[in-house]
Amino acid sequence: MNEVKASLRDLEQRFILFRQQQFIFIAALDRTRENAHDKTRPVSTIAQVQNYLDHYCNNTTDRRILSMFLDLCRDMSQFCDKLQELNPYSCSPHDVLEKCKVLLSCNNDMTNLRAKYPHDEVNHLSCEESKNHYGAVISLLPIVLDYIKDGIGIIERAQYEAVRNNRYAMFCGGNQHPVQSKITEGRPQKITAKMQTETCDPREWNISKNPRARRAFYKPPWKPAGHTNGL
């Protein structure tokens, strides 16, 4: 899991860098959509962004920021594949990771996708842009990143439960406790039972074989002469 978490941190840092350049990304989309004579249609698929990059991108800045977005989408999808390989069948985050893969598929229609609190990417856009043009494409990465974190959390909990259940099974399936085995080794079964139940006075172990000690042990307490019970 350490390698997985390191990869997640790398994705998060790259996403933060991309989010800081959100307005550059919007400007690049705006220019390429104009070049493609596609100003009326909202950006609703990853394939649409790829098409703008391949055929309608005329400057280095636009190409860089569009490539950054597409690279993040591709790497997040591959990261979901790795998580599914770690997925324990007993407690599967299958649904969460499948949502990620569906959202990151090239032709998935994300027109109605909107990131909500605590994400504020959409709030930085104007009302018209948010509803009609860029709200979906801006919301994609933060929502997918949240799903990925949920998937990792489910995997960690499942692995913890598996380790705990394995330890419990080993404890319950073991032999007699080693300390108890040493105590009872080589002694008659009758004595062992007494030692385990601990129902008799410990002094009886040395008294039982000595008649004189036994009489002294069970001798009633001394009473003054002439006194009887109740007087």
Rosetta silent file (secondary structure, phi, psi, omega in degrees, C-alpha in Angstrom):
SEQUENCE: MNEVKASLRDLEQRFILFRQQQFIFIAALDRTRENAHDKTRPVSTIAQVQNYLDHYCNNTTDRRILSMFLDLCRDMSQFCDKLQELNPYSCSPHDVLEKCKVLLSCNNDMTNLRAKYPHDEVNHLSCEESKNHYGAVISLLPIVLDYIKDGIGIIERAQYEAVRNNRYAMFCGGNQHPVQSKITEGRPQKITAKMQTETCDPREWNISKNPRARRAFYKPPWKPAGHTNGL
SCORE:     score description
SCORE:     0.000 S_00000001
   1 L     0.000  -21.657  179.917    0.000    0.000    0.000 S_00000001
   2 H   -63.592  -40.868  178.208    2.935    2.371    0.441 S_00000001
   3 H   -65.950  -39.108  178.706    3.570    2.372   -3.303 S_00000001
   4 H   -62.537  -45.312 -179.337   -0.122    2.957   -3.975 S_00000001
   5 H   -66.288  -34.223  177.056   -0.230    5.917   -1.599 S_00000001
   6 H   -65.510  -40.416  177.290    2.893    7.384   -3.178 S_00000001
   7 H   -65.261  -38.854  177.932    1.239    7.175   -6.600 S_00000001
   8 H   -63.393  -42.963  178.678   -1.883    8.809   -5.201 S_00000001
   9 H   -61.094  -38.460  178.267    0.157   11.695   -3.773 S_00000001
  10 H   -63.690  -43.576  177.708    1.765   12.196   -7.175 S_00000001
  11 H   -63.158  -40.603  179.744   -1.648   12.354   -8.856 S_00000001
  12 H   -63.744  -42.287  179.460   -2.878   14.816   -6.236 S_00000001
  13 H   -64.808  -40.645  178.255    0.124   17.109   -6.747 S_00000001
  14 H   -66.254  -37.679  178.218   -0.348   17.058  -10.509 S_00000001
  15 H   -67.029  -40.337  178.022   -4.045   17.812  -10.108 S_00000001
  16 H   -60.560  -42.319  178.194   -3.297   20.766   -7.802 S_00000001
  17 H   -62.852  -41.438  178.218   -0.900   22.141  -10.413 S_00000001
  18 H   -66.127  -42.355 -178.544   -3.543   21.732  -13.106 S_00000001
  19 H   -62.252  -33.425  177.654   -6.244   23.359  -10.945 S_00000001
  20 H   -66.396  -19.117 -179.920   -4.010   26.403  -10.454 S_00000001
  21 L  -110.336   30.233 -175.402   -4.038   26.816  -14.242 S_00000001
  22 H   -59.965  -41.932 -177.332   -7.781   26.377  -14.654 S_00000001
  23 H   -69.589  -30.736  174.149   -8.306   29.663  -16.477 S_00000001
  24 H   -65.697  -39.776  177.490   -5.496   28.822  -18.933 S_00000001
  25 H   -63.267  -44.398  179.024   -7.297   25.526  -19.592 S_00000001
  26 H   -63.431  -41.912  179.350  -10.616   27.301  -20.167 S_00000001
  27 H   -63.665  -39.491  178.366   -8.958   29.802  -22.513 S_00000001
  28 H   -64.696  -42.244  177.250   -7.344   26.954  -24.479 S_00000001
  29 H   -63.475  -40.006 -178.294  -10.694   25.212  -24.832 S_00000001
  30 H   -63.764  -43.036 -179.489  -12.321   28.452  -25.896 S_00000001
  31 H   -68.271  -44.981 -178.248   -9.779   29.087  -28.648 S_00000001
  32 H   -68.768  -33.894  175.992   -9.773   25.527  -29.971 S_00000001
  33 H   -65.787  -36.875  177.422  -13.579   25.389  -29.963 S_00000001
  34 H   -67.141  -41.415  177.296  -13.621   28.588  -31.972 S_00000001
  35 H   -62.812  -32.742 -179.325  -11.117   27.139  -34.442 S_00000001
  36 L   -86.414    1.027 -176.723  -13.317   24.046  -34.727 S_00000001
  37 L    53.720   45.904 -174.252  -16.466   26.197  -35.222 S_00000001
  38 L  -126.449   36.035 -172.429  -17.882   24.320  -32.249 S_00000001
  39 L   -72.980  -21.197 -175.925  -18.818   27.210  -29.950 S_00000001
  40 L   -86.823  -18.831 -176.252  -22.419   26.143  -29.368 S_00000001
  41 L   -93.784  132.766  177.769  -21.691   22.626  -28.141 S_00000001
  42 L   -70.527  157.011  175.516  -20.566   22.093  -24.498 S_00000001
  43 L   -79.845  108.043 -170.698  -17.368   20.163  -23.770 S_00000001
  44 L  -124.190   -4.504  177.897  -18.899   16.842  -22.703 S_00000001
  45 L  -141.147  157.030  175.298  -16.374   14.077  -23.494 S_00000001
  46 H   -68.600  -34.896  178.453  -12.652   13.443  -23.177 S_00000001
  47 H   -60.867  -32.702  177.701  -12.583   12.487  -26.862 S_00000001
  48 H   -64.884  -43.258  177.368  -13.798   15.995  -27.669 S_00000001
  49 H   -64.478  -40.838  178.149  -10.823   17.535  -25.844 S_00000001
  50 H   -62.166  -38.230  178.491   -8.485   15.107  -27.629 S_00000001
  51 H   -65.593  -40.882  176.848   -9.958   16.176  -30.965 S_00000001
  52 H   -61.492  -42.342 -179.162   -9.363   19.851  -30.160 S_00000001
  53 H   -65.615  -42.699 -174.046   -5.744   19.079  -29.259 S_00000001
  54 H   -73.569  -31.944 -168.278   -5.059   16.987  -32.355 S_00000001
  55 H  -123.448  -16.714 -171.552   -6.690   19.209  -34.996 S_00000001
  56 L  -132.693   17.085 -179.422   -7.428   22.730  -33.736 S_00000001
  57 L   -99.662  121.602 -171.555   -4.622   23.680  -31.337 S_00000001
  58 L  -112.700   -1.640 -179.936   -2.377   26.423  -32.771 S_00000001
  59 L  -140.045  161.058 -174.017   -0.027   27.430  -29.920 S_00000001
  60 H   -66.221  -38.433 -178.581    2.292   25.781  -27.429 S_00000001
  61 H   -62.914  -45.918  179.048    0.500   27.012  -24.312 S_00000001
  62 H   -63.793  -41.531 -179.664   -2.841   25.547  -25.370 S_00000001
  63 H   -64.010  -39.008 -178.831   -1.206   22.273  -26.373 S_00000001
  64 H   -65.176  -47.071 -174.940    0.592   22.009  -23.027 S_00000001
  65 H   -73.044  -35.236  176.258   -2.472   22.550  -20.845 S_00000001
  66 H   -67.947  -37.675  177.607   -4.747   20.290  -22.906 S_00000001
  67 H   -66.306  -36.841  178.151   -2.082   17.570  -22.814 S_00000001
  68 H   -61.700  -43.461  178.265   -1.819   17.962  -19.032 S_00000001
  69 H   -63.051  -47.403 -177.257   -5.555   17.357  -18.677 S_00000001
  70 H   -67.083  -36.679  177.533   -5.556   14.314  -20.984 S_00000001
  71 H   -64.808  -39.850  177.542   -2.468   12.824  -19.289 S_00000001
  72 H   -63.847  -41.861  177.945   -4.147   13.107  -15.888 S_00000001
  73 H   -60.929  -44.946 -179.276   -7.249   11.362  -17.220 S_00000001
  74 H   -65.358  -45.296 -177.108   -5.167    8.525  -18.672 S_00000001
  75 H   -68.952  -34.701  176.005   -3.005    8.075  -15.560 S_00000001
  76 H   -66.556  -37.799  177.260   -6.004    8.086  -13.237 S_00000001
  77 H   -64.803  -42.799  177.794   -7.639    5.378  -15.342 S_00000001
  78 H   -65.897  -34.595  177.999   -4.479    3.252  -15.188 S_00000001
  79 H   -65.743  -37.760  176.227   -4.285    3.831  -11.434 S_00000001
  80 H   -62.843  -37.547  176.328   -7.821    2.480  -11.075 S_00000001
  81 H   -61.230  -41.803  178.997   -6.712   -0.675  -12.923 S_00000001
  82 H   -65.151  -39.194  178.616   -3.913   -1.158  -10.394 S_00000001
  83 H   -64.566  -37.100  179.303   -6.316   -0.704   -7.497 S_00000001
  84 H   -66.882  -28.243  175.667   -8.624   -3.346   -8.912 S_00000001
  85 H   -69.170  -30.084  177.918   -5.703   -5.784   -8.944 S_00000001
  86 L   -86.004   -3.759 -171.507   -5.306   -5.172   -5.202 S_00000001
  87 L   -66.679  115.649  174.210   -9.038   -5.491   -4.649 S_00000001
  88 L   -72.635  134.269 -177.597   -9.909   -8.147   -2.008 S_00000001
  89 L   -67.886  -22.682 -176.847  -12.993  -10.101   -3.104 S_00000001
  90 L   -71.049  -26.375 -179.461  -14.294  -10.168    0.480 S_00000001
  91 L  -147.667   82.942 -167.490  -14.842   -6.398    0.576 S_00000001
  92 L   -89.916  133.166  170.431  -14.716   -5.023   -2.926 S_00000001
  93 L   -90.096   27.800 -173.666  -14.572   -1.367   -3.936 S_00000001
  94 H   -52.365  -46.601 -176.737  -15.586   -2.603   -7.393 S_00000001
  95 H   -63.337  -41.769 -178.711  -18.473   -0.142   -7.774 S_00000001
  96 H   -64.634  -46.970 -178.151  -16.366    2.874   -6.792 S_00000001
  97 H   -70.745  -32.503  176.533  -13.528    2.051   -9.159 S_00000001
  98 H   -66.344  -35.517  175.524  -15.906    1.178  -11.979 S_00000001
  99 H   -60.729  -42.095  177.687  -17.462    4.631  -11.636 S_00000001
 100 H   -59.558  -46.989 -176.064  -13.991    6.111  -12.098 S_00000001
 101 H   -67.013  -35.622  176.825  -13.333    4.066  -15.212 S_00000001
 102 H   -66.229  -45.314  179.960  -16.700    4.952  -16.716 S_00000001
 103 H   -62.971  -32.360 -176.654  -16.151    8.655  -16.083 S_00000001
 104 L   -91.727    1.978  176.513  -12.660    8.465  -17.605 S_00000001
 105 L   -70.842  148.304 -169.516  -13.707    6.590  -20.735 S_00000001
 106 L   -59.820  -40.001 -172.331  -13.170    8.608  -23.902 S_00000001
 107 L  -104.869   12.289  178.177  -16.773    8.802  -25.092 S_00000001
 108 L   -67.826  130.167 -179.935  -18.564    9.005  -21.744 S_00000001
 109 L   -82.576  111.194 -177.981  -21.083   11.863  -21.764 S_00000001
 110 L  -109.690   29.426 -175.495  -20.375   13.996  -18.698 S_00000001
 111 L   -55.791  -41.304 -175.703  -22.689   16.880  -19.606 S_00000001
 112 L   -92.480    6.667 -178.235  -24.519   16.817  -16.264 S_00000001
 113 L   -75.415  129.261  178.213  -21.422   16.213  -14.126 S_00000001
 114 L  -142.118  126.294  175.901  -20.852   18.895  -11.490 S_00000001
 115 L   -76.698  135.609 -178.315  -18.348   18.922   -8.627 S_00000001
 116 L  -113.355  179.671 -179.156  -19.912   20.030   -5.347 S_00000001
 117 L   -52.574  136.692   12.794  -18.643   21.248   -1.992 S_00000001
 118 L   -88.582    6.304  179.478  -15.864   21.220   -0.859 S_00000001
 119 L   -77.412  138.898 -176.928  -14.736   21.560   -4.492 S_00000001
 120 L  -123.864   16.099 -178.037  -15.012   25.088   -5.861 S_00000001
 121 L   -59.454  -43.951 -177.214  -13.763   24.681   -9.434 S_00000001
 122 H   -69.016  -33.423 -178.379  -17.204   25.278  -10.937 S_00000001
 123 H   -65.785  -19.483  179.464  -17.837   28.294   -8.700 S_00000001
 124 H   -81.754   -7.621  177.808  -14.888   30.060  -10.307 S_00000001
 125 L   -92.902  159.556  173.415  -16.639   30.019  -13.667 S_00000001
 126 L   -70.600  165.308 -177.222  -19.324   32.400  -14.808 S_00000001
 127 H   -60.180  -44.572 -177.879  -22.915   31.170  -14.695 S_00000001
 128 H   -65.581  -44.926  178.779  -23.134   30.656  -18.450 S_00000001
 129 H   -61.802  -43.563 -177.105  -19.806   28.816  -18.659 S_00000001
 130 H   -62.318  -42.224 -174.367  -20.672   26.612  -15.696 S_00000001
 131 H   -82.897  -35.227 -167.623  -24.051   25.522  -17.053 S_00000001
 132 H  -112.327  -23.876 -169.954  -23.443   25.299  -20.766 S_00000001
 133 H  -120.922  -58.029 -166.214  -19.782   24.943  -21.657 S_00000001
 134 L  -120.331    0.299 -177.487  -17.129   23.947  -19.126 S_00000001
 135 H   -59.772  -39.055 -177.123  -18.824   22.877  -15.906 S_00000001
 136 H   -71.564  -48.672 -175.118  -18.588   19.167  -16.730 S_00000001
 137 H   -67.953  -30.476  176.573  -14.997   19.030  -17.915 S_00000001
 138 H   -73.022  -29.033 -177.192  -13.844   21.105  -14.927 S_00000001
 139 H   -82.053  -18.723 -170.569  -15.704   18.782  -12.525 S_00000001
 140 H   -58.474  -56.273 -172.273  -14.304   15.516  -13.900 S_00000001
 141 H   -64.967  -45.798  179.044  -10.897   15.297  -12.203 S_00000001
 142 H   -62.965  -35.614  179.405  -11.893   16.305   -8.622 S_00000001
 143 H   -68.725  -43.786  179.225  -14.816   13.855   -8.644 S_00000001
 144 H   -62.925  -40.875  179.909  -12.663   10.994   -9.950 S_00000001
 145 H   -62.971  -37.702  176.119   -9.973   11.747   -7.365 S_00000001
 146 H   -63.593  -43.041  178.422  -12.558   11.505   -4.586 S_00000001
 147 H   -62.363  -40.318  179.404  -13.720    8.105   -5.876 S_00000001
 148 H   -62.278  -43.536  178.492  -10.123    6.877   -5.997 S_00000001
 149 H   -62.631  -39.756  177.090   -9.554    7.881   -2.368 S_00000001
 150 H   -62.106  -41.768  179.289  -12.748    6.059   -1.370 S_00000001
 151 H   -62.788  -41.402  178.339  -11.526    2.943   -3.181 S_00000001
 152 H   -64.772  -40.759  178.091   -8.174    3.012   -1.383 S_00000001
 153 H   -61.524  -40.927  178.819   -9.934    3.416    1.959 S_00000001
 154 H   -65.583  -41.318  179.161  -12.120    0.371    1.293 S_00000001
 155 H   -63.732  -43.314  179.874   -9.095   -1.722    0.291 S_00000001
 156 H   -62.460  -42.800  179.318   -7.189   -0.716    3.439 S_00000001
 157 H   -65.323  -38.285  179.043  -10.121   -1.646    5.682 S_00000001
 158 H   -66.540  -40.233  178.535  -10.519   -4.983    3.908 S_00000001
 159 H   -66.652  -38.533  177.634   -6.825   -5.789    4.303 S_00000001
 160 H   -63.081  -43.584  179.222   -6.947   -4.881    7.993 S_00000001
 161 H   -64.062  -38.395 -179.708   -9.954   -7.165    8.526 S_00000001
 162 H   -64.846  -42.605  179.228   -8.209   -9.995    6.667 S_00000001
 163 H   -65.665  -42.573 -179.544   -5.089   -9.712    8.848 S_00000001
 164 H   -65.186  -41.424  179.280   -7.152   -9.555   12.045 S_00000001
 165 H   -66.990  -35.296  178.961   -9.247  -12.583   11.055 S_00000001
 166 H   -66.507  -42.014  177.915   -6.108  -14.532   10.159 S_00000001
 167 H   -64.912  -39.976  179.834   -4.544  -13.823   13.560 S_00000001
 168 H   -64.944  -40.278  179.162   -7.755  -14.820   15.314 S_00000001
 169 H   -65.148  -39.349  178.677   -7.906  -18.078   13.354 S_00000001
 170 H   -65.962  -38.683 -179.874   -4.292  -18.893   14.247 S_00000001
 171 H   -67.404  -44.340 -177.684   -4.972  -18.174   17.923 S_00000001
 172 H   -72.645  -28.159 -177.025   -8.124  -20.301   18.066 S_00000001
 173 L   -90.914    1.882 -178.200   -6.598  -23.161   16.089 S_00000001
 174 L   -79.092  174.566  177.931   -3.433  -23.444   18.211 S_00000001
 175 L   -82.302 -169.592  179.168   -2.605  -26.057   20.882 S_00000001
 176 L   -60.122  146.710  179.683   -2.660  -25.631   24.654 S_00000001
 177 L   -53.594  134.774 -174.636   -1.006  -22.505   25.960 S_00000001
 178 H   -59.994  -35.546  179.533    2.773  -23.200   26.295 S_00000001
 179 H   -67.191  -42.130  179.159    2.959  -22.049   29.936 S_00000001
 180 H   -65.460  -35.858  179.128    0.067  -24.283   30.938 S_00000001
 181 H   -63.092  -39.812 -179.674    1.655  -27.200   29.073 S_00000001
 182 H   -68.095  -35.384 -178.445    4.871  -26.862   31.092 S_00000001
 183 H   -66.799  -43.222 -173.547    2.972  -26.748   34.377 S_00000001
 184 H   -88.199   -8.761 -176.752    0.941  -29.894   33.722 S_00000001
 185 L   -64.651  130.405  174.422    3.648  -31.896   32.018 S_00000001
 186 L    80.771    4.500 -179.813    4.577  -35.140   33.874 S_00000001
 187 L  -106.788  152.821  179.309    1.898  -34.850   36.601 S_00000001
 188 L   -61.263  153.412 -177.180   -1.026  -37.217   37.222 S_00000001
 189 H   -61.880  -35.486 -178.769   -4.326  -36.267   35.609 S_00000001
 190 H   -63.230  -44.039 -179.838   -6.037  -35.911   39.025 S_00000001
 191 H   -67.676  -39.255  179.332   -3.526  -33.316   40.211 S_00000001
 192 H   -60.149  -42.232  179.022   -3.676  -31.462   36.925 S_00000001
 193 H   -62.395  -40.551  178.632   -7.431  -31.120   37.228 S_00000001
 194 H   -64.554  -41.016 -179.594   -7.068  -29.691   40.735 S_00000001
 195 H   -65.157  -37.673 -178.891   -4.472  -27.218   39.589 S_00000001
 196 H   -71.149  -39.810 -177.797   -6.653  -26.051   36.704 S_00000001
 197 H   -81.051  -30.002  179.318   -9.810  -25.651   38.798 S_00000001
 198 L    54.348   47.611 -178.203   -8.001  -24.259   41.852 S_00000001
 199 L   -96.894  -10.902 -177.609  -10.842  -25.358   44.171 S_00000001
 200 L  -112.494  164.452  177.796   -8.697  -26.645   47.067 S_00000001
 201 L   -68.087  129.232 -178.483   -6.311  -25.025   49.514 S_00000001
 202 L   -58.189  -24.692 -178.720   -2.783  -24.989   48.012 S_00000001
 203 L   -69.223  -17.328 -177.339   -1.343  -26.248   51.341 S_00000001
 204 H   -68.062  -19.721 -178.507   -3.115  -29.582   50.825 S_00000001
 205 H   -63.155  -37.254  179.523   -0.537  -30.624   48.184 S_00000001
 206 H   -89.031  -18.913 -175.608    2.120  -31.100   50.905 S_00000001
 207 H   -85.891  -31.030 -170.550   -0.327  -32.243   53.634 S_00000001
 208 L   -60.687  -28.768 -177.992   -2.086  -35.066   51.782 S_00000001
 209 L   -96.935    1.864 -176.898    0.904  -37.459   52.029 S_00000001
 210 L  -124.248  103.264 -176.954    1.795  -36.668   55.678 S_00000001
 211 H   -58.841  -41.983 -178.619   -0.758  -37.966   58.282 S_00000001
 212 H   -64.020  -43.502  178.402    0.715  -35.924   61.147 S_00000001
 213 H   -65.438  -33.619 -179.972    0.658  -32.732   59.115 S_00000001
 214 H   -67.067  -41.635  178.982   -2.880  -33.564   58.010 S_00000001
 215 H   -64.786  -39.199  179.969   -4.089  -33.945   61.648 S_00000001
 216 H   -68.142  -34.176 -177.193   -2.437  -30.661   62.597 S_00000001
 217 H   -70.410  -39.882 -177.893   -3.947  -28.903   59.629 S_00000001
 218 H   -94.815    4.305 -179.623   -7.483  -30.059   60.361 S_00000001
 219 L   -64.636  131.261 -179.250   -7.224  -29.844   64.244 S_00000001
 220 L   -65.607  156.231 -178.542  -10.037  -27.607   65.662 S_00000001
 221 L   -63.852  150.422 -178.534   -9.026  -24.361   67.343 S_00000001
 222 L   -70.343  140.412  177.763   -8.129  -24.476   71.091 S_00000001
 223 L  -128.121  145.569  178.087  -10.877  -23.532   73.609 S_00000001
 224 L   -63.295  150.174  179.638  -10.537  -22.813   77.358 S_00000001
 225 L   -65.596  143.118  177.181  -11.659  -25.619   79.722 S_00000001
 226 L    88.603   -3.975  179.095  -15.246  -25.532   80.974 S_00000001
 227 L  -102.656  139.164  176.655  -16.559  -23.628   77.952 S_00000001
 228 L  -122.442  169.802 -179.408  -19.027  -25.097   75.512 S_00000001
 229 L   -62.882  136.113  177.700  -20.517  -23.844   72.307 S_00000001
 230 L    87.861   -3.730 -178.310  -23.044  -21.104   72.803 S_00000001
 231 L  -112.293    0.000    0.000  -21.871  -20.140   76.315 S_00000001
